CSV table of N, CA and C in Angstrom, one decimal:
chain,number,residue,atom,x,y,z
A,224,UNK,N,-54.9,-28.8,-243.4
A,224,UNK,CA,-55.1,-28.4,-242.0
A,224,UNK,C,-54.5,-29.4,-241.1
A,225,UNK,N,-53.9,-29.0,-240.0
A,225,UNK,CA,-53.3,-29.8,-239.0
A,225,UNK,C,-54.1,-29.7,-237.7
A,226,UNK,N,-54.4,-30.8,-237.1
A,226,UNK,CA,-55.1,-30.9,-235.8
A,226,UNK,C,-54.1,-31.0,-234.7
A,227,UNK,N,-54.1,-30.0,-233.8
A,227,UNK,CA,-53.2,-30.0,-232.6
A,227,UNK,C,-53.9,-29.6,-231.4
A,228,UNK,N,-53.3,-30.1,-230.2
A,228,UNK,CA,-53.8,-29.6,-229.0
A,228,UNK,C,-53.2,-28.2,-228.8
A,229,UNK,N,-53.8,-27.4,-227.9
A,229,UNK,CA,-53.3,-26.1,-227.7
A,229,UNK,C,-51.8,-26.2,-227.1
A,230,UNK,N,-51.6,-27.2,-226.3
A,230,UNK,CA,-50.2,-27.4,-225.7
A,230,UNK,C,-49.2,-27.6,-226.9
A,231,UNK,N,-49.6,-28.5,-227.8
A,231,UNK,CA,-48.7,-28.7,-229.0
A,231,UNK,C,-48.5,-27.4,-229.8
A,232,UNK,N,-49.6,-26.7,-230.0
A,232,UNK,CA,-49.5,-25.4,-230.8
A,232,UNK,C,-48.6,-24.5,-230.1
A,233,UNK,N,-48.6,-24.3,-228.8
A,233,UNK,CA,-47.8,-23.4,-228.1
A,233,UNK,C,-46.3,-23.9,-228.2
A,234,UNK,N,-46.1,-25.2,-228.1
A,234,UNK,CA,-44.7,-25.7,-228.2
A,234,UNK,C,-44.2,-25.5,-229.6
A,235,UNK,N,-45.0,-25.8,-230.6
A,235,UNK,CA,-44.6,-25.7,-232.0
A,235,UNK,C,-44.3,-24.2,-232.3
A,236,UNK,N,-45.2,-23.3,-231.8
A,236,UNK,CA,-45.0,-21.9,-232.0
A,236,UNK,C,-43.6,-21.5,-231.4
A,237,UNK,N,-43.3,-22.0,-230.3
A,237,UNK,CA,-42.0,-21.7,-229.7
A,237,UNK,C,-40.8,-22.2,-230.5
A,238,UNK,N,-41.0,-23.4,-231.0
A,238,UNK,CA,-39.9,-24.0,-231.9
A,238,UNK,C,-39.8,-23.2,-233.2
A,239,UNK,N,-40.9,-22.8,-233.8
A,239,UNK,CA,-40.9,-22.0,-235.0
A,239,UNK,C,-40.3,-20.6,-234.8
A,240,UNK,N,-40.5,-20.0,-233.6
A,240,UNK,CA,-40.0,-18.7,-233.2
A,240,UNK,C,-38.4,-18.8,-233.2
A,241,UNK,N,-37.9,-19.9,-232.6
A,241,UNK,CA,-36.5,-20.2,-232.6
A,241,UNK,C,-35.9,-20.3,-234.0
A,242,UNK,N,-36.6,-21.0,-234.9
A,242,UNK,CA,-36.2,-21.1,-236.2
A,242,UNK,C,-36.2,-19.8,-236.9
A,243,UNK,N,-37.2,-19.0,-236.7
A,243,UNK,CA,-37.3,-17.6,-237.2
A,243,UNK,C,-36.1,-16.8,-236.7
A,244,UNK,N,-35.8,-16.9,-235.5
A,244,UNK,CA,-34.6,-16.1,-234.9
A,244,UNK,C,-33.3,-16.6,-235.6
A,245,UNK,N,-33.2,-17.9,-235.8
A,245,UNK,CA,-32.0,-18.4,-236.5
A,245,UNK,C,-31.9,-17.9,-237.9
A,246,UNK,N,-33.0,-17.9,-238.6
A,246,UNK,CA,-33.1,-17.4,-240.0
A,246,UNK,C,-32.7,-15.9,-240.1
A,247,UNK,N,-33.3,-15.1,-239.2
A,247,UNK,CA,-33.0,-13.7,-239.3
A,247,UNK,C,-31.6,-13.4,-238.8
A,248,UNK,N,-31.0,-14.2,-237.9
A,248,UNK,CA,-29.7,-14.0,-237.5
A,248,UNK,C,-28.7,-14.2,-238.6
A,249,UNK,N,-29.0,-14.9,-239.6
A,249,UNK,CA,-28.1,-15.1,-240.8
A,249,UNK,C,-27.8,-13.7,-241.4
A,250,UNK,N,-28.7,-12.8,-241.3
A,250,UNK,CA,-28.4,-11.4,-241.9
A,250,UNK,C,-27.4,-10.6,-241.1
A,251,UNK,N,-27.1,-11.1,-239.9
A,251,UNK,CA,-26.1,-10.4,-239.1
A,251,UNK,C,-24.8,-11.2,-239.2
A,252,UNK,N,-24.8,-12.5,-239.5
A,252,UNK,CA,-23.6,-13.3,-239.5
A,252,UNK,C,-23.3,-13.7,-241.0
A,253,UNK,N,-24.0,-14.6,-241.5
A,253,UNK,CA,-23.7,-15.2,-242.8
A,253,UNK,C,-23.9,-14.3,-244.0
A,254,UNK,N,-24.8,-13.4,-244.0
A,254,UNK,CA,-25.1,-12.6,-245.1
A,254,UNK,C,-24.5,-11.1,-245.0
A,255,UNK,N,-23.9,-10.8,-243.9
A,255,UNK,CA,-23.3,-9.5,-243.8
A,255,UNK,C,-21.8,-9.7,-244.0
A,256,UNK,N,-21.4,-9.6,-245.3
A,256,UNK,CA,-20.1,-9.9,-245.7
A,256,UNK,C,-19.6,-8.9,-246.7
A,257,UNK,N,-18.3,-8.9,-247.1
A,257,UNK,CA,-17.9,-8.1,-248.2
A,257,UNK,C,-18.6,-8.5,-249.4
A,258,UNK,N,-19.1,-7.5,-250.2
A,258,UNK,CA,-19.9,-7.9,-251.4
A,258,UNK,C,-19.2,-7.4,-252.7
A,259,UNK,N,-18.2,-6.6,-252.6
A,259,UNK,CA,-17.4,-6.2,-253.8
A,259,UNK,C,-16.0,-6.0,-253.4
A,260,UNK,N,-15.1,-6.2,-254.4
A,260,UNK,CA,-13.7,-5.9,-254.3
A,260,UNK,C,-13.3,-5.2,-255.5
A,261,UNK,N,-12.7,-4.0,-255.3
A,261,UNK,CA,-12.3,-3.1,-256.4
A,261,UNK,C,-13.5,-2.8,-257.3
A,262,UNK,N,-14.7,-2.5,-256.8
A,262,UNK,CA,-15.9,-2.2,-257.5
A,262,UNK,C,-16.4,-3.4,-258.3
A,263,UNK,N,-16.0,-4.6,-258.0
A,263,UNK,CA,-16.5,-5.8,-258.7
A,263,UNK,C,-17.1,-6.7,-257.7
A,264,UNK,N,-18.4,-7.1,-258.0
A,264,UNK,CA,-19.1,-8.0,-257.1
A,264,UNK,C,-18.4,-9.3,-256.9
A,265,UNK,N,-18.4,-9.7,-255.7
A,265,UNK,CA,-17.8,-11.0,-255.4
A,265,UNK,C,-18.8,-12.0,-254.8
A,266,UNK,N,-20.1,-11.6,-255.0
A,266,UNK,CA,-21.2,-12.5,-254.5
A,266,UNK,C,-21.6,-13.5,-255.6
A,267,UNK,N,-21.7,-14.7,-255.1
A,267,UNK,CA,-22.0,-15.8,-256.1
A,267,UNK,C,-23.5,-16.0,-256.2
A,268,UNK,N,-23.9,-16.7,-257.2
A,268,UNK,CA,-25.4,-17.0,-257.4
A,268,UNK,C,-25.9,-17.8,-256.2
A,269,UNK,N,-25.0,-18.7,-255.8
A,269,UNK,CA,-25.4,-19.6,-254.6
A,269,UNK,C,-25.7,-18.7,-253.4
A,270,UNK,N,-24.9,-17.7,-253.1
A,270,UNK,CA,-25.2,-16.8,-252.0
A,270,UNK,C,-26.5,-16.0,-252.2
A,271,UNK,N,-26.7,-15.5,-253.4
A,271,UNK,CA,-28.0,-14.9,-253.7
A,271,UNK,C,-29.2,-15.8,-253.5
A,272,UNK,N,-29.0,-17.0,-254.0
A,272,UNK,CA,-30.1,-18.0,-253.8
A,272,UNK,C,-30.3,-18.3,-252.3
A,273,UNK,N,-29.3,-18.4,-251.6
A,273,UNK,CA,-29.4,-18.6,-250.1
A,273,UNK,C,-30.2,-17.5,-249.4
A,274,UNK,N,-29.9,-16.2,-249.8
A,274,UNK,CA,-30.6,-15.1,-249.3
A,274,UNK,C,-32.1,-15.2,-249.6
A,275,UNK,N,-32.4,-15.5,-250.9
A,275,UNK,CA,-33.8,-15.7,-251.3
A,275,UNK,C,-34.5,-16.8,-250.6
A,276,UNK,N,-33.8,-17.9,-250.4
A,276,UNK,CA,-34.3,-19.1,-249.7
A,276,UNK,C,-34.6,-18.7,-248.3
A,277,UNK,N,-33.7,-18.0,-247.6
A,277,UNK,CA,-33.9,-17.6,-246.2
A,277,UNK,C,-35.1,-16.7,-246.1
A,278,UNK,N,-35.2,-15.7,-247.0
A,278,UNK,CA,-36.4,-14.8,-246.9
A,278,UNK,C,-37.7,-15.6,-247.1
A,279,UNK,N,-37.7,-16.6,-248.0
A,279,UNK,CA,-38.8,-17.4,-248.2
A,279,UNK,C,-39.2,-18.2,-246.9
A,280,UNK,N,-38.1,-18.7,-246.3
A,280,UNK,CA,-38.3,-19.4,-245.0
A,280,UNK,C,-38.9,-18.5,-243.9
A,281,UNK,N,-38.4,-17.3,-243.9
A,281,UNK,CA,-38.8,-16.3,-242.9
A,281,UNK,C,-40.3,-16.0,-243.1
A,282,UNK,N,-40.7,-15.8,-244.4
A,282,UNK,CA,-42.2,-15.6,-244.7
A,282,UNK,C,-43.0,-16.8,-244.3
A,283,UNK,N,-42.5,-18.0,-244.5
A,283,UNK,CA,-43.3,-19.2,-244.2
A,283,UNK,C,-43.4,-19.3,-242.7
A,284,UNK,N,-42.3,-19.1,-242.0
A,284,UNK,CA,-42.3,-19.2,-240.5
A,284,UNK,C,-43.3,-18.2,-239.9
A,285,UNK,N,-43.2,-17.0,-240.5
A,285,UNK,CA,-44.0,-15.8,-240.0
A,285,UNK,C,-45.5,-16.2,-240.1
A,286,UNK,N,-45.8,-16.8,-241.2
A,286,UNK,CA,-47.2,-17.2,-241.5
A,286,UNK,C,-47.7,-18.3,-240.5
A,287,UNK,N,-46.8,-19.3,-240.3
A,287,UNK,CA,-47.1,-20.4,-239.4
A,287,UNK,C,-47.3,-19.9,-238.0
A,288,UNK,N,-46.4,-19.1,-237.5
A,288,UNK,CA,-46.4,-18.6,-236.1
A,288,UNK,C,-47.7,-17.8,-235.9
A,289,UNK,N,-48.0,-16.9,-236.9
A,289,UNK,CA,-49.3,-16.1,-236.9
A,289,UNK,C,-50.5,-17.0,-236.8
A,290,UNK,N,-50.5,-18.1,-237.7
A,290,UNK,CA,-51.7,-19.0,-237.7
A,290,UNK,C,-51.8,-19.7,-236.4
A,291,UNK,N,-50.7,-20.2,-235.8
A,291,UNK,CA,-50.8,-20.9,-234.6
A,291,UNK,C,-51.3,-20.0,-233.4
A,292,UNK,N,-50.7,-18.8,-233.3
A,292,UNK,CA,-51.1,-17.9,-232.3
A,292,UNK,C,-52.5,-17.4,-232.4
A,293,UNK,N,-53.0,-17.2,-233.6
A,293,UNK,CA,-54.4,-16.8,-233.9
A,293,UNK,C,-55.3,-17.9,-233.5
A,294,UNK,N,-55.0,-19.2,-233.8
A,294,UNK,CA,-55.8,-20.3,-233.5
A,294,UNK,C,-55.9,-20.5,-231.9
A,295,UNK,N,-54.8,-20.3,-231.3
A,295,UNK,CA,-54.7,-20.5,-229.8
A,295,UNK,C,-55.6,-19.3,-229.2
A,296,UNK,N,-55.4,-18.1,-229.7
A,296,UNK,CA,-56.1,-17.0,-229.2
A,296,UNK,C,-57.6,-17.2,-229.4
A,297,UNK,N,-58.1,-17.7,-230.5
A,297,UNK,CA,-59.5,-17.9,-230.7
A,297,UNK,C,-60.0,-18.9,-229.8
A,298,UNK,N,-59.3,-20.0,-229.6
A,298,UNK,CA,-59.7,-21.0,-228.6
A,298,UNK,C,-59.8,-20.5,-227.2
A,299,UNK,N,-58.8,-19.6,-226.8
A,299,UNK,CA,-58.8,-19.1,-225.5
A,299,UNK,C,-59.9,-18.1,-225.3
A,300,UNK,N,-60.4,-17.5,-226.4
A,300,UNK,CA,-61.5,-16.5,-226.3
A,300,UNK,C,-62.9,-17.1,-226.4
A,301,UNK,N,-63.0,-18.3,-227.1
A,301,UNK,CA,-64.3,-18.8,-227.4
A,301,UNK,C,-64.7,-20.1,-226.5
A,302,UNK,N,-63.7,-20.8,-226.0
A,302,UNK,CA,-64.0,-22.0,-225.3
A,302,UNK,C,-64.4,-21.6,-223.9
A,303,UNK,N,-64.9,-22.6,-223.1
A,303,UNK,CA,-65.4,-22.3,-221.8
A,303,UNK,C,-64.8,-23.3,-220.8
A,304,UNK,N,-64.4,-22.8,-219.6
A,304,UNK,CA,-63.9,-23.7,-218.6
A,304,UNK,C,-64.7,-23.4,-217.3
A,305,UNK,N,-65.1,-24.4,-216.6
A,305,UNK,CA,-65.9,-24.2,-215.4
A,305,UNK,C,-64.9,-24.1,-214.2
A,306,UNK,N,-65.1,-23.1,-213.5
A,306,UNK,CA,-64.3,-22.8,-212.3
A,306,UNK,C,-65.2,-22.3,-211.2
A,307,UNK,N,-65.2,-23.0,-210.1
A,307,UNK,CA,-66.1,-22.6,-208.9
A,307,UNK,C,-67.5,-22.4,-209.4
A,308,UNK,N,-68.1,-23.3,-210.1
A,308,UNK,CA,-69.5,-23.3,-210.6
A,308,UNK,C,-69.8,-22.2,-211.5
A,309,UNK,N,-68.8,-21.6,-212.2
A,309,UNK,CA,-69.1,-20.5,-213.2
A,309,UNK,C,-68.3,-20.9,-214.4
A,310,UNK,N,-68.8,-20.4,-215.5
A,310,UNK,CA,-68.0,-20.6,-216.8
A,310,UNK,C,-67.2,-19.4,-217.1
A,311,UNK,N,-66.0,-19.6,-217.5
A,311,UNK,CA,-65.0,-18.6,-217.9
A,311,UNK,C,-64.4,-19.0,-219.2
A,312,UNK,N,-63.9,-18.0,-219.9
A,312,UNK,CA,-63.1,-18.3,-221.1
A,312,UNK,C,-61.7,-18.6,-220.5
A,313,UNK,N,-60.9,-19.4,-221.3
A,313,UNK,CA,-59.5,-19.6,-220.8
A,313,UNK,C,-58.7,-18.3,-220.7
A,314,UNK,N,-59.0,-17.3,-221.5
A,314,UNK,CA,-58.4,-16.0,-221.4
A,314,UNK,C,-58.7,-15.3,-220.1
A,315,UNK,N,-59.9,-15.4,-219.7
A,315,UNK,CA,-60.3,-14.8,-218.4
A,315,UNK,C,-59.5,-15.5,-217.2
A,316,UNK,N,-59.5,-16.8,-217.3
A,316,UNK,CA,-58.7,-17.6,-216.2
A,316,UNK,C,-57.3,-17.3,-216.3
A,317,UNK,N,-56.7,-17.2,-217.5
A,317,UNK,CA,-55.3,-16.9,-217.6
A,317,UNK,C,-54.9,-15.5,-217.0
A,318,UNK,N,-55.7,-14.5,-217.4
A,318,UNK,CA,-55.5,-13.2,-216.9
A,318,UNK,C,-55.6,-13.1,-215.4
A,319,UNK,N,-56.7,-13.7,-214.9
A,319,UNK,CA,-56.9,-13.8,-213.4
A,319,UNK,C,-55.7,-14.5,-212.7
A,320,UNK,N,-55.2,-15.6,-213.3
A,320,UNK,CA,-54.1,-16.3,-212.8
A,320,UNK,C,-52.8,-15.5,-212.7
A,321,UNK,N,-52.6,-14.7,-213.8
A,321,UNK,CA,-51.4,-13.9,-213.8
A,321,UNK,C,-51.5,-12.8,-212.7
A,322,UNK,N,-52.6,-12.2,-212.6
A,322,UNK,CA,-52.8,-11.2,-211.6
A,322,UNK,C,-52.6,-11.7,-210.2
A,323,UNK,N,-53.2,-12.9,-209.9
A,323,UNK,CA,-53.1,-13.6,-208.6
A,323,UNK,C,-51.6,-13.9,-208.3
A,324,UNK,N,-50.9,-14.4,-209.3
A,324,UNK,CA,-49.5,-14.7,-209.1
A,324,UNK,C,-48.7,-13.5,-208.8
A,325,UNK,N,-49.0,-12.4,-209.5
A,325,UNK,CA,-48.3,-11.1,-209.2
A,325,UNK,C,-48.6,-10.6,-207.8
A,326,UNK,N,-49.8,-10.7,-207.4
A,326,UNK,CA,-50.2,-10.3,-206.0
A,326,UNK,C,-49.5,-11.1,-205.0
A,327,UNK,N,-49.5,-12.4,-205.2
A,327,UNK,CA,-48.8,-13.3,-204.2
A,327,UNK,C,-47.3,-13.0,-204.1
A,328,UNK,N,-46.7,-12.8,-205.3
A,328,UNK,CA,-45.3,-12.4,-205.3
A,328,UNK,C,-45.0,-11.1,-204.6
A,329,UNK,N,-45.8,-10.1,-204.9
A,329,UNK,CA,-45.6,-8.8,-204.2
A,329,UNK,C,-45.9,-8.9,-202.7
A,330,UNK,N,-46.9,-9.6,-202.3
A,330,UNK,CA,-47.2,-9.7,-200.9
A,330,UNK,C,-46.1,-10.5,-200.1
A,331,UNK,N,-45.7,-11.6,-200.8
A,331,UNK,CA,-44.7,-12.4,-200.1
A,331,UNK,C,-43.3,-11.6,-200.0
A,332,UNK,N,-43.0,-10.9,-201.0
A,332,UNK,CA,-41.8,-10.1,-200.9
A,332,UNK,C,-41.9,-9.0,-199.8
A,333,UNK,N,-43.0,-8.5,-199.6
A,333,UNK,CA,-43.2,-7.4,-198.6
A,333,UNK,C,-43.4,-8.0,-197.2
A,334,UNK,N,-43.9,-9.2,-197.1
A,334,UNK,CA,-44.1,-9.8,-195.8
A,334,UNK,C,-42.9,-10.5,-195.2
A,335,UNK,N,-42.0,-11.0,-196.1
A,335,UNK,CA,-40.8,-11.7,-195.6
A,335,UNK,C,-39.7,-10.7,-195.2
A,336,UNK,N,-39.0,-11.1,-194.2
A,336,UNK,CA,-37.9,-10.3,-193.7
A,336,UNK,C,-36.7,-11.1,-193.9
A,337,UNK,N,-35.9,-10.8,-195.0
A,337,UNK,CA,-34.8,-11.6,-195.3
A,337,UNK,C,-33.5,-10.9,-194.9
A,338,UNK,N,-32.4,-11.2,-195.6
A,338,UNK,CA,-31.1,-10.6,-195.3
A,338,UNK,C,-31.2,-9.1,-195.3
A,339,UNK,N,-30.7,-8.5,-194.2
A,339,UNK,CA,-30.7,-7.1,-194.1
A,339,UNK,C,-32.0,-6.5,-193.7
A,340,UNK,N,-33.0,-7.3,-193.4
A,340,UNK,CA,-34.3,-6.8,-193.1
A,340,UNK,C,-34.7,-7.5,-191.8
A,341,UNK,N,-34.1,-7.2,-190.7
A,341,UNK,CA,-34.4,-7.8,-189.4
A,341,UNK,C,-35.7,-7.2,-188.9
A,342,UNK,N,-36.5,-8.1,-188.2
A,342,UNK,CA,-37.7,-7.7,-187.6
A,342,UNK,C,-37.5,-6.9,-186.4
A,343,UNK,N,-36.5,-7.3,-185.6
A,343,UNK,CA,-36.3,-6.6,-184.3
A,343,UNK,C,-35.0,-5.8,-184.4
A,344,UNK,N,-35.0,-4.5,-184.1
A,344,UNK,CA,-33.9,-3.7,-184.2
A,344,UNK,C,-33.7,-2.9,-183.0
A,345,UNK,N,-32.5,-2.5,-182.6
A,345,UNK,CA,-32.3,-1.6,-181.6
A,345,UNK,C,-32.0,-0.2,-182.2
A,346,UNK,N,-32.8,0.7,-181.8
A,346,UNK,CA,-32.7,2.1,-182.4
A,346,UNK,C,-32.2,3.0,-181.3
A,347,UNK,N,-31.1,3.7,-181.5
A,347,UNK,CA,-30.5,4.6,-180.5
A,347,UNK,C,-31.5,5.6,-180.1
A,348,UNK,N,-31.7,5.8,-178.8
A,348,UNK,CA,-32.6,6.9,-178.3
A,348,UNK,C,-34.0,6.5,-178.3
A,349,UNK,N,-34.4,5.3,-178.9
A,349,UNK,CA,-35.7,4.9,-179.0
A,349,UNK,C,-35.9,3.6,-178.2
A,350,UNK,N,-35.1,2.6,-178.4
A,350,UNK,CA,-35.2,1.3,-177.8
A,350,UNK,C,-35.3,0.2,-178.8
A,351,UNK,N,-35.9,-0.9,-178.3
A,351,UNK,CA,-36.1,-2.1,-179.2
A,351,UNK,C,-37.3,-1.9,-180.0
A,352,UNK,N,-37.2,-1.9,-181.4
A,352,UNK,CA,-38.3,-1.8,-182.3
A,352,UNK,C,-38.5,-3.0,-183.1
A,353,UNK,N,-39.8,-3.5,-183.1
A,353,UNK,CA,-40.1,-4.7,-183.9
A,353,UNK,C,-41.0,-4.2,-185.1
A,354,UNK,N,-40.5,-4.6,-186.2
A,354,UNK,CA,-41.2,-4.3,-187.5
A,354,UNK,C,-42.0,-5.5,-188.0
A,355,UNK,N,-43.0,-5.2,-188.7
A,355,UNK,CA,-43.8,-6.3,-189.3
A,355,UNK,C,-44.9,-5.8,-190.1
A,356,UNK,N,-45.7,-6.7,-190.6
A,356,UNK,CA,-46.9,-6.3,-191.4
A,356,UNK,C,-48.1,-6.3,-190.5
A,357,UNK,N,-48.9,-5.2,-190.6
A,357,UNK,CA,-50.1,-5.1,-189.9
A,357,UNK,C,-51.1,-6.3,-190.2
A,358,UNK,N,-51.6,-6.9,-189.2
A,358,UNK,CA,-52.5,-8.1,-189.3
A,358,UNK,C,-51.9,-9.1,-190.2
A,359,UNK,N,-50.7,-9.5,-189.9
A,359,UNK,CA,-49.9,-10.5,-190.7
A,359,UNK,C,-50.6,-11.8,-190.9
A,360,UNK,N,-51.2,-12.3,-189.9
A,360,UNK,CA,-51.9,-13.6,-190.0
A,360,UNK,C,-53.0,-13.5,-191.1
A,361,UNK,N,-53.8,-12.4,-191.1
A,361,UNK,CA,-54.8,-12.2,-192.1
A,361,UNK,C,-54.2,-12.2,-193.5
A,362,UNK,N,-53.1,-11.4,-193.7
A,362,UNK,CA,-52.4,-11.3,-195.0
A,362,UNK,C,-51.9,-12.7,-195.4
A,363,UNK,N,-51.3,-13.4,-194.5
A,363,UNK,CA,-50.8,-14.8,-194.9
A,363,UNK,C,-51.9,-15.7,-195.3
A,364,UNK,N,-53.1,-15.6,-194.6
A,364,UNK,CA,-54.2,-16.4,-195.0
A,364,UNK,C,-54.7,-16.0,-196.4
A,365,UNK,N,-54.7,-14.7,-196.7
A,365,UNK,CA,-55.1,-14.2,-198.0
A,365,UNK,C,-54.1,-14.7,-199.1
A,366,UNK,N,-52.8,-14.8,-198.8
A,366,UNK,CA,-51.8,-15.3,-199.7
A,366,UNK,C,-52.1,-16.8,-200.0
A,367,UNK,N,-52.4,-17.5,-198.9
A,367,UNK,CA,-52.7,-19.0,-199.1
A,367,UNK,C,-54.0,-19.2,-200.0
A,368,UNK,N,-55.0,-18.3,-199.7
A,368,UNK,CA,-56.2,-18.4,-200.5
A,368,UNK,C,-55.9,-18.1,-202.0
A,369,UNK,N,-55.1,-17.1,-202.3
A,369,UNK,CA,-54.7,-16.7,-203.7
A,369,UNK,C,-53.9,-17.9,-204.3
A,370,UNK,N,-53.0,-18.4,-203.5
A,370,UNK,CA,-52.1,-19.5,-204.1
A,370,UNK,C,-53.0,-20.7,-204.4
A,371,UNK,N,-53.9,-21.0,-203.6
A,371,UNK,CA,-54.8,-22.2,-203.8
A,371,UNK,C,-55.7,-21.9,-205.1
A,372,UNK,N,-56.2,-20.7,-205.2
A,372,UNK,CA,-57.0,-20.4,-206.4
A,372,UNK,C,-56.1,-20.4,-207.7
A,373,UNK,N,-54.9,-19.9,-207.6
A,373,UNK,CA,-54.0,-19.9,-208.7
A,373,UNK,C,-53.6,-21.3,-209.1
A,374,UNK,N,-53.4,-22.1,-208.1
A,374,UNK,CA,-53.0,-23.5,-208.4
A,374,UNK,C,-54.2,-24.3,-209.1
A,375,UNK,N,-55.4,-24.0,-208.6
A,375,UNK,CA,-56.5,-24.7,-209.2
A,375,UNK,C,-56.8,-24.2,-210.7
A,376,UNK,N,-56.6,-22.9,-210.9
A,376,UNK,CA,-56.8,-22.3,-212.2
A,376,UNK,C,-55.7,-22.9,-213.2
A,377,UNK,N,-54.5,-22.9,-212.6
A,377,UNK,CA,-53.4,-23.5,-213.4
A,377,UNK,C,-53.6,-24.9,-213.9
A,378,UNK,N,-54.1,-25.7,-213.0
A,378,UNK,CA,-54.4,-27.1,-213.3
A,378,UNK,C,-55.5,-27.2,-214.4
A,379,UNK,N,-56.6,-26.4,-214.2
A,379,UNK,CA,-57.6,-26.4,-215.2
A,379,UNK,C,-57.1,-25.9,-216.6
A,380,UNK,N,-56.3,-24.9,-216.6
A,380,UNK,CA,-55.7,-24.4,-217.9
A,380,UNK,C,-54.8,-25.4,-218.5
A,381,UNK,N,-54.0,-26.1,-217.7
A,381,UNK,CA,-53.2,-27.2,-218.2
A,381,UNK,C,-54.0,-28.3,-218.8
A,382,UNK,N,-55.1,-28.7,-218.2
A,382,UNK,CA,-55.9,-29.7,-218.7
A,382,UNK,C,-56.6,-29.3,-220.0
A,383,UNK,N,-57.1,-28.1,-220.0
A,383,UNK,CA,-57.7,-27.5,-221.2
A,383,UNK,C,-56.6,-27.5,-222.4
A,384,UNK,N,-55.4,-27.1,-222.1
A,384,UNK,CA,-54.4,-27.0,-223.1
A,384,UNK,C,-54.0,-28.4,-223.7
A,385,UNK,N,-54.1,-29.4,-222.8
A,385,UNK,CA,-53.8,-30.8,-223.2
A,385,UNK,C,-55.0,-31.4,-224.0
A,386,UNK,N,-56.2,-31.0,-223.7
A,386,UNK,CA,-57.3,-31.7,-224.3
A,386,UNK,C,-58.0,-31.0,-225.5
A,387,UNK,N,-58.0,-29.7,-225.5
A,387,UNK,CA,-58.7,-28.9,-226.5
A,387,UNK,C,-57.9,-28.9,-227.8
A,388,UNK,N,-58.5,-29.3,-228.9
A,388,UNK,CA,-57.8,-29.3,-230.2
A,388,UNK,C,-58.2,-28.2,-231.1
A,389,UNK,N,-57.3,-27.7,-231.9
A,389,UNK,CA,-57.5,-26.7,-232.9
A,389,UNK,C,-57.0,-27.1,-234.2
A,390,UNK,N,-57.6,-26.6,-235.3
A,390,UNK,CA,-57.2,-26.8,-236.7
A,390,UNK,C,-56.4,-25.6,-237.2
A,391,UNK,N,-55.2,-25.9,-237.7
A,391,UNK,CA,-54.3,-24.9,-238.1
A,391,UNK,C,-53.7,-25.2,-239.5
A,392,UNK,N,-53.6,-24.2,-240.4
A,392,UNK,CA,-52.9,-24.4,-241.7
A,392,UNK,C,-51.5,-24.1,-241.5
A,393,UNK,N,-50.6,-25.0,-241.7
A,393,UNK,CA,-49.2,-24.8,-241.6
A,393,UNK,C,-48.4,-25.1,-242.9
A,394,UNK,N,-47.4,-24.2,-243.1
A,394,UNK,CA,-46.6,-24.4,-244.3
A,394,UNK,C,-45.4,-25.3,-244.0
A,395,UNK,N,-44.9,-25.3,-242.8
A,395,UNK,CA,-43.7,-26.0,-242.5
A,395,UNK,C,-44.0,-27.3,-241.8
A,396,UNK,N,-43.1,-28.3,-242.0
A,396,UNK,CA,-43.3,-29.6,-241.4
A,396,UNK,C,-43.0,-29.4,-239.9
A,397,UNK,N,-43.8,-30.2,-239.1
A,397,UNK,CA,-43.7,-30.1,-237.7
A,397,UNK,C,-43.2,-31.4,-237.1
């Protein structure tokens, strides 16, 4: 068993995923070759061994990635983080954080008037028209509140990921 922080586990999982992608890519590049010439095999035992070795590596990486992700998931579901005098699981905070960030992005996109979206327009036959968001100050205040909450949750989750350790069985050297 290997003892890791959640942050380390996430990083290692990402590295192993890249190794898995490289290993499976060999079947598109290195192993997709002519295999016979005039009905006679031209594949060497070395090439066969390389395929078997690569599949063994794929299985090992698959197992390690699964073990890491499962351990992180368990920690995120079972541990507790205090936020605003209440206890939450890291999963609850993460989900809330994602939702808050999406809301902030959506509201900011709709409240801002960028290129091609002028606030004041002259409309023929109507006059000068100003467009905007209804009760914009209230909406901007709400965005600030969500951003503050999201930043606080993000810091708590980062601290949790840095400090909380998990035990994981790994096949590959890290």
